[in-house]
Coordinates of C-alpha atoms and ligand atoms in Angstrom, one line a residue:
X1 CA 29.4 13.1 -3.3
X2 CA 29.1 9.6 -4.5
X3 CA 32.0 7.6 -6.0
X4 CA 31.7 8.1 -9.8
X5 CA 33.4 4.7 -10.4
X6 CA 31.4 1.6 -9.6
X7 CA 33.8 -1.4 -9.6
X8 CA 32.1 -4.7 -10.5
X9 CA 30.9 -6.8 -7.6
X10 CA 31.6 -10.5 -7.6
X11 CA 28.6 -12.7 -6.8
X12 CA 25.0 -12.9 -7.8
X13 CA 21.9 -11.2 -6.3
X14 CA 19.5 -13.5 -4.4
X15 CA 17.5 -14.5 -7.4
X16 CA 14.2 -14.8 -5.5
X17 CA 14.4 -11.3 -4.2
X18 CA 15.3 -9.9 -7.6
X19 CA 12.4 -11.8 -9.2
X20 CA 9.9 -10.4 -6.7
X21 CA 11.3 -6.8 -7.0
X22 CA 11.1 -7.0 -10.8
X23 CA 7.6 -8.6 -11.1
X24 CA 6.2 -6.2 -8.6
X25 CA 6.9 -2.5 -8.6
X26 CA 6.8 0.5 -6.4
X27 CA 5.5 4.0 -7.1
X28 CA 8.5 6.2 -8.1
X29 CA 8.7 8.8 -5.4
X30 CA 8.6 11.7 -7.9
X31 CA 5.0 10.5 -8.5
X32 CA 4.2 11.9 -5.0
X33 CA 3.4 15.1 -7.1
X34 CA 0.1 13.7 -8.2
X35 CA -3.0 13.9 -5.9
X36 CA -4.2 10.7 -7.7
X37 CA -1.5 8.4 -8.9
X38 CA -1.7 7.6 -12.6
X39 CA -2.7 3.9 -12.9
X40 CA 0.6 3.0 -14.6
X41 CA 2.6 4.5 -11.7
X42 CA 0.5 2.9 -9.0
X43 CA 2.5 0.4 -6.9
X44 CA 1.9 -3.3 -7.7
X45 CA 1.9 -6.4 -5.6
X46 CA 1.0 -9.8 -7.1
X47 CA 1.7 -12.9 -5.1
X48 CA 1.3 -15.6 -7.8
X49 CA 0.5 -15.0 -11.5
X50 CA -1.9 -12.4 -13.0
X51 CA -5.0 -14.6 -13.9
X52 CA -6.9 -14.3 -17.1
X53 CA -10.1 -12.3 -16.9
X54 CA -12.5 -14.5 -18.9
X55 CA -15.4 -12.7 -20.7
X56 CA -17.9 -14.8 -18.8
X57 CA -16.6 -13.7 -15.4
X58 CA -19.1 -14.2 -12.5
X59 CA -19.0 -13.0 -9.0
X60 CA -20.7 -15.6 -6.8
X61 CA -22.0 -14.7 -3.3
X62 CA -22.8 -17.7 -1.2
X63 CA -22.1 -19.6 2.0
X64 CA -24.3 -18.6 4.9
X65 CA -26.8 -16.5 3.0
X66 CA -30.4 -17.2 2.1
X67 CA -30.3 -15.7 -1.4
X68 CA -27.0 -16.9 -3.0
X69 CA -26.4 -15.5 -6.4
X70 CA -23.9 -15.2 -9.3
X71 CA -23.5 -11.8 -10.9
X72 CA -21.9 -10.9 -14.2
X73 CA -19.6 -7.8 -14.3
X74 CA -22.3 -5.9 -16.1
X75 CA -24.8 -6.8 -13.4
X76 CA -22.4 -5.5 -10.8
X77 CA -21.9 -2.3 -12.8
X78 CA -25.7 -1.8 -13.1
X79 CA -26.0 -1.4 -9.3
X80 CA -25.6 2.0 -7.6
X81 CA -22.0 3.1 -7.9
X82 CA -19.6 5.1 -5.7
X83 CA -16.2 6.6 -6.5
X84 CA -13.7 7.0 -3.6
X85 CA -10.2 8.3 -3.5
X86 CA -8.2 5.7 -1.5
X87 CA -4.6 5.5 -0.5
X88 CA -3.4 1.9 -0.5
X89 CA -0.2 0.8 1.2
X90 CA 1.4 -2.7 1.2
X91 CA 1.8 -4.0 4.8
X92 CA 5.3 -5.0 3.8
X93 CA 6.2 -1.4 2.7
X94 CA 9.6 -0.5 4.3
X95 CA 10.6 -4.1 4.7
X96 CA 13.8 -3.5 2.7
X97 CA 15.1 -1.1 5.3
X98 CA 15.0 -3.7 8.1
X99 CA 17.9 -5.9 9.3
X100 CA 17.8 -8.9 9.6
X101 CA 15.6 -8.9 6.5
X102 CA 12.8 -11.3 5.7
X103 CA 13.0 -12.8 2.3
X104 CA 10.0 -11.3 0.5
X105 CA 9.2 -8.2 -1.6
X106 CA 12.0 -5.8 -0.6
X107 CA 10.1 -2.5 -0.6
X108 CA 12.1 0.5 0.6
X109 CA 9.3 3.0 1.0
X110 CA 7.5 3.1 -2.4
X111 CA 4.7 0.5 -1.8
X112 CA 2.0 3.1 -1.5
X113 CA -0.2 5.0 -4.0
X114 CA -3.6 6.7 -4.3
X115 CA -6.3 6.0 -6.9
X116 CA -10.0 6.8 -7.5
X117 CA -11.9 3.6 -7.4
X118 CA -15.4 3.1 -8.7
X119 CA -17.6 0.2 -7.8
X120 CA -20.6 -1.1 -5.9
X121 CA -20.7 -0.9 -2.1
X122 CA -20.2 -4.4 -0.8
X123 CA -22.9 -3.8 1.8
X124 CA -25.5 -3.6 -1.0
X125 CA -24.4 -6.9 -2.5
X126 CA -24.5 -8.6 1.0
X127 CA -27.9 -7.1 1.8
X128 CA -29.3 -8.5 -1.5
X129 CA -27.8 -11.9 -0.7
X130 CA -29.3 -11.8 2.8
X131 CA -26.4 -12.9 5.1
X132 CA -27.5 -15.2 7.9
X133 CA -27.7 -13.4 11.3
X134 CA -25.2 -16.1 12.7
X135 CA -22.5 -15.3 10.1
X136 CA -19.4 -13.8 11.6
X137 CA -17.0 -13.3 8.7
X138 CA -17.1 -12.7 4.9
X139 CA -14.4 -14.5 2.9
X140 CA -13.2 -13.0 -0.4
X141 CA -11.5 -15.3 -2.9
X142 CA -9.5 -14.3 -6.0
X143 CA -8.9 -16.6 -9.0
X144 CA -5.1 -16.4 -8.7
X145 CA -3.7 -19.7 -7.4
X146 CA -0.3 -20.7 -6.1
X147 CA 1.6 -22.3 -3.3
X148 CA 2.8 -20.4 -0.2
X149 CA 4.1 -21.9 3.0
X150 CA 3.6 -25.3 1.3
X151 CA -0.1 -24.8 0.9
X152 CA -1.9 -24.7 -2.6
X153 CA -4.6 -22.1 -2.5
X154 CA -6.4 -19.3 -4.3
X155 CA -5.5 -15.9 -2.8
X156 CA -8.2 -15.2 -0.2
X157 CA -8.8 -13.0 2.8
X158 CA -11.7 -12.4 5.2
X159 CA -13.3 -9.5 7.1
X160 CA -15.6 -9.5 10.0
X161 CA -19.2 -8.9 9.0
X162 CA -19.0 -5.5 10.7
X163 CA -16.0 -4.4 8.7
X164 CA -17.4 -5.8 5.5
X165 CA -20.6 -3.8 6.0
X166 CA -18.8 -0.5 6.3
X167 CA -20.4 1.7 3.5
X168 CA -17.1 2.5 1.8
X169 CA -15.9 -1.1 1.2
X170 CA -16.3 -1.4 -2.6
X171 CA -16.4 -4.1 -5.2
X172 CA -14.6 -2.2 -7.9
X173 CA -14.4 -2.3 -11.7
X174 CA -12.7 1.0 -12.5
X175 CA -9.5 2.8 -11.4
X176 CA -9.1 6.5 -12.2
X177 CA -12.1 6.3 -14.5
X178 CA -10.8 3.5 -16.6
X179 CA -11.5 -0.3 -16.5
X180 CA -9.2 -2.1 -14.1
X181 CA -5.9 -3.1 -15.6
X182 CA -5.1 -6.8 -15.5
X183 CA -2.4 -6.4 -12.8
X184 CA -4.7 -4.4 -10.6
X185 CA -7.5 -7.0 -10.5
X186 CA -9.6 -6.9 -13.7
X187 CA -12.4 -7.4 -14.0
X188 CA -13.4 -7.0 -10.3
X189 CA -11.6 -6.4 -7.0
X190 CA -12.4 -5.5 -3.5
X191 CA -11.1 -2.1 -2.1
X192 CA -11.1 -1.9 1.7
X193 CA -10.3 1.8 2.5
X194 CA -8.1 2.4 5.6
X195 CA -6.7 -1.1 5.6
X196 CA -3.3 -2.3 4.4
X197 CA -3.4 -3.5 0.8
X198 CA -3.7 -7.3 1.4
X199 CA -7.4 -6.9 2.3
X200 CA -8.2 -5.5 -1.1
X201 CA -8.6 -8.8 -2.9
X202 CA -8.0 -8.6 -6.6
X203 CA -9.6 -10.8 -9.3
X204 CA -12.6 -11.3 -7.0
X205 CA -14.7 -14.3 -8.0
X206 CA -16.3 -15.5 -4.8
X207 CA -17.7 -14.0 -1.7
X208 CA -18.8 -16.4 1.2
X209 CA -20.4 -15.8 4.5
X210 CA -19.3 -18.1 7.3
X211 CA -19.6 -18.5 11.1
X212 CA -16.2 -20.1 11.4
X213 CA -13.1 -18.0 11.6
X214 CA -11.3 -18.1 8.2
X215 CA -8.0 -20.0 8.5
X216 CA -6.6 -19.4 4.9
X217 CA -2.9 -19.0 4.4
X218 CA -3.1 -15.3 3.7
X219 CA -5.3 -14.8 6.8
X220 CA -3.5 -16.7 9.5
X221 CA -0.1 -17.8 8.0
X222 CA 0.9 -14.3 7.0
X223 CA -0.1 -10.6 7.6
X224 CA 0.6 -10.7 11.4
X225 CA 2.9 -8.4 13.3
X226 CA 5.3 -10.7 15.1
X227 CA 8.4 -9.7 17.1
X228 CA 9.6 -13.4 17.3
X229 CA 9.2 -16.2 14.7
X230 CA 6.6 -18.7 15.7
X231 CA 4.5 -16.5 17.9
X232 CA 0.8 -16.0 17.1
X233 CA 1.2 -12.2 16.6
X234 CA -1.3 -9.5 15.9
X235 CA -3.2 -9.3 12.6
X236 CA -2.3 -6.5 10.2
X237 CA -5.4 -4.4 9.7
X238 CA -5.5 -0.6 9.5
X239 CA -2.6 1.4 7.9
X240 CA -0.2 3.0 10.4
X241 CA 0.5 6.7 10.3
X242 CA 3.1 7.4 7.6
X243 CA 4.5 10.1 5.3
X244 CA 6.9 10.5 2.4
X245 CA 8.9 13.4 0.9
X246 CA 9.1 13.9 -2.9
X247 CA 12.9 13.8 -3.3
X248 CA 14.1 17.4 -4.2
X249 CA 16.6 18.2 -7.0
X250 CA 18.1 15.6 -9.2
X251 CA 19.3 12.1 -8.3
X252 CA 22.7 10.5 -8.6
X253 CA 21.9 7.5 -10.9
X254 CA 23.3 4.7 -8.7
X255 CA 23.1 6.0 -5.1
X256 CA 19.9 8.0 -5.6
X257 CA 21.5 10.7 -3.4
X258 CA 19.8 14.0 -4.3
X259 CA 21.8 17.0 -5.7
X260 CA 20.1 20.3 -5.0
X261 CA 21.2 23.9 -6.0
X262 CA 21.5 26.4 -3.1
X263 CA 18.5 28.7 -2.5
X264 CA 14.9 28.4 -1.8
X265 CA 13.4 24.9 -2.2
X266 CA 9.8 24.0 -1.7
X267 CA 9.8 20.6 -0.1
X268 CA 6.6 18.6 -0.7
X269 CA 5.2 15.2 0.2
X270 CA 2.2 13.2 1.4
X271 CA 1.0 11.9 4.7
X272 CA -1.7 9.3 5.5
X273 CA -3.1 7.1 8.3
X274 CA -5.5 4.1 8.4
X275 CA -9.1 3.7 9.5
X276 CA -10.1 7.1 8.2
X277 CA -8.1 8.9 10.9
X278 CA -7.1 12.4 9.6
X279 CA -3.5 13.7 9.5
X280 CA -3.1 16.5 12.0
X281 CA 0.5 17.5 11.6
X282 CA 3.6 16.9 9.5
X283 CA 7.0 18.0 10.6
X284 CA 10.1 18.4 8.4
X285 CA 13.6 18.0 9.7
X286 CA 16.7 19.7 8.2
X287 CA 19.7 18.0 9.8
X288 CA 17.8 17.1 12.9
X289 CA 16.0 20.4 13.4
X290 CA 12.2 19.8 13.2
X291 CA 9.7 22.4 12.0
X292 CA 6.0 22.3 11.0
X293 CA 5.1 21.8 7.4
X294 CA 2.0 23.4 5.8
X295 CA -0.9 21.0 5.2
X296 CA -2.9 20.9 2.0
X297 CA -6.7 20.6 2.4
X298 CA -8.1 17.2 3.3
X299 CA -9.0 15.2 0.2
X300 CA -11.5 12.8 1.8
X301 CA -11.3 10.3 4.7
X302 CA -9.3 7.7 2.8
X303 CA -6.7 9.6 0.8
X304 CA -3.3 10.9 1.7
X305 CA -2.9 14.6 2.6
X306 CA -0.3 16.8 0.8
X307 CA 2.2 18.9 2.7
X308 CA 4.8 21.5 1.9
X309 CA 7.7 23.3 3.6
X310 CA 10.1 26.0 2.4
X311 CA 13.8 25.3 2.8
X312 CA 16.7 27.7 2.3
X313 CA 19.3 25.3 1.0
X314 CA 22.9 26.2 1.8
X315 CA 25.9 24.3 0.3
X316 CA 26.9 21.1 2.2
X317 CA 25.7 17.7 3.0
X318 CA 22.3 17.5 4.7
X319 CA 19.7 14.8 5.7
X320 CA 16.1 15.8 5.3
X321 CA 13.2 13.9 7.0
X322 CA 9.5 14.1 7.4
X323 CA 7.2 12.8 10.2
X324 CA 3.4 12.7 10.4
X325 CA 1.1 12.7 13.4
X326 CA -2.6 11.6 13.1
X327 CA -5.7 12.8 14.9
X328 CA -5.4 9.9 17.4
X329 CA -1.9 11.2 18.4
X330 CA -0.1 8.3 16.6
X331 CA 3.3 9.5 15.4
X332 CA 5.9 7.8 13.2
X333 CA 8.8 6.2 15.0
X334 CA 12.5 7.2 14.3
X335 CA 13.4 3.6 13.6
X336 CA 11.5 0.6 12.3
X337 CA 9.5 -1.3 14.9
X338 CA 11.0 -4.7 14.9
X339 CA 9.0 -7.2 13.0
X340 CA 10.0 -10.7 11.9
X341 CA 8.4 -10.6 8.5
X342 CA 9.0 -6.9 8.0
X343 CA 5.4 -5.6 8.3
X344 CA 4.2 -2.2 9.3
X345 CA 7.5 -0.2 9.0
X346 CA 6.3 3.4 9.3
X347 CA 9.6 4.8 10.5
X348 CA 10.4 8.4 9.3
X349 CA 11.5 8.9 5.7
X350 CA 15.1 10.3 5.4
X351 CA 16.5 11.8 2.2
X352 CA 20.2 12.4 1.9
X353 CA 21.0 15.6 -0.1
X354 CA 24.1 17.3 -1.4
X355 CA 23.6 21.1 -1.8
X356 CA 26.0 22.4 -4.3
X357 CA 26.3 25.4 -6.7
X358 CA 28.2 23.3 -9.2
X359 CA 24.9 21.8 -10.6
X360 CA 21.6 23.2 -11.5
Ligands
MTE401 N1 -6.1 -11.9 -5.5 C1 -5.1 -11.1 -5.0 N2 -5.4 -10.0 -4.3 C2 -4.4 -9.2 -3.8 C3 -3.1 -9.6 -3.9 C4 -2.8 -10.8 -4.6 O1 -1.6 -11.2 -4.8 N3 -3.8 -11.6 -5.1 N4 -2.1 -8.8 -3.3 C5 -2.6 -8.0 -2.2 C6 -1.6 -7.1 -1.7 S1 -0.5 -7.8 -0.6 C7 -1.6 -5.8 -1.9 S2 -0.5 -4.7 -1.2 C8 -2.6 -5.2 -2.9 C9 -1.9 -4.4 -4.0 O2 -2.8 -3.9 -4.9 P1 -2.3 -3.3 -6.3 O3 -1.3 -4.3 -6.9 O4 -3.4 -3.0 -7.1 O5 -1.5 -2.0 -5.9 O6 -3.4 -6.2 -3.5 C10 -3.8 -7.2 -2.6 N5 -4.8 -8.1 -3.2
MO402 MO1 0.8 -6.1 0.3

């Protein structure tokens, strides 16, 4: 059991890391109980400041198109609509478990959530704008501005034309049936299912077709897997196979260690992968012994899949873990794959538990 006394620690936190961890927020793991994460529990990642959503908001579509246009939010809403259940995960999720650590948002494992997003397929907007046949990429610009790596810029990302034309890429105005909240991109955002979260540009104001590879800071300066600082690296794109367990029992306040009463426990959680690849298998480990979990029905190509596993808890200290395998045979690694900036950590989730009859 944990030390009930917590003597003061001399010295301050690293202010920048605390500021990031307080401004942004993870999904509390007990919220894994919801198929669709309530909007207020959805994880949040904002690089700069949340910009104001002016009533006269326009979404412009230009660059290498023959029919450039600027649409109001109502005009976007008047186009054919689609609602999709999509699991988003931050590419930096799991960074806080890695050592040495990169100074950025110190997620442990809670930078993931699932929402139902409603909006207009981007492909329809691009078709109406008539993208030039020579265009190679589509750039998406938000209105949030700041400085990163010494460069002053509006948050922006690009997709290849082929990725942008996928029928489930949406320009979204609603989340879980309600207008987007300010922090989640109101009034309009992109949602790119199957990709790590950085592709889903919030506060979307400008879409541009181009035949030149986009070299924005958020495209080339960040969001690359790099095993050594300075190397070109591999761009972060589709979400890697991953899973989480809803922590059983009750927590110790400070250590978050779980306290569980002996007897039958129904362990539950969620598993997901990127690029629409289904989850085929989830295994649960009780002190290193792996067994298969029961999978819930599939909830669409872009949403996490629930799982459950019965456990007969006997008094003692135990480490639980879960591990998912997707239909392409990708499986979560035991330990984080080394990455300089802490991207793509999909190592297995471990939960330390004390089983005791003294509580519960
Ligand atoms: N304009 C803009 N879009 C953005 C970001 C941002 O800071 N600015 N953060 C990105 C990142 S890194 C992630 S993980 C997701 C998070 O979306 P959410 O906060 O709605 O969960 O938004 C992405 N879109
Ligand atoms: Mo992110």
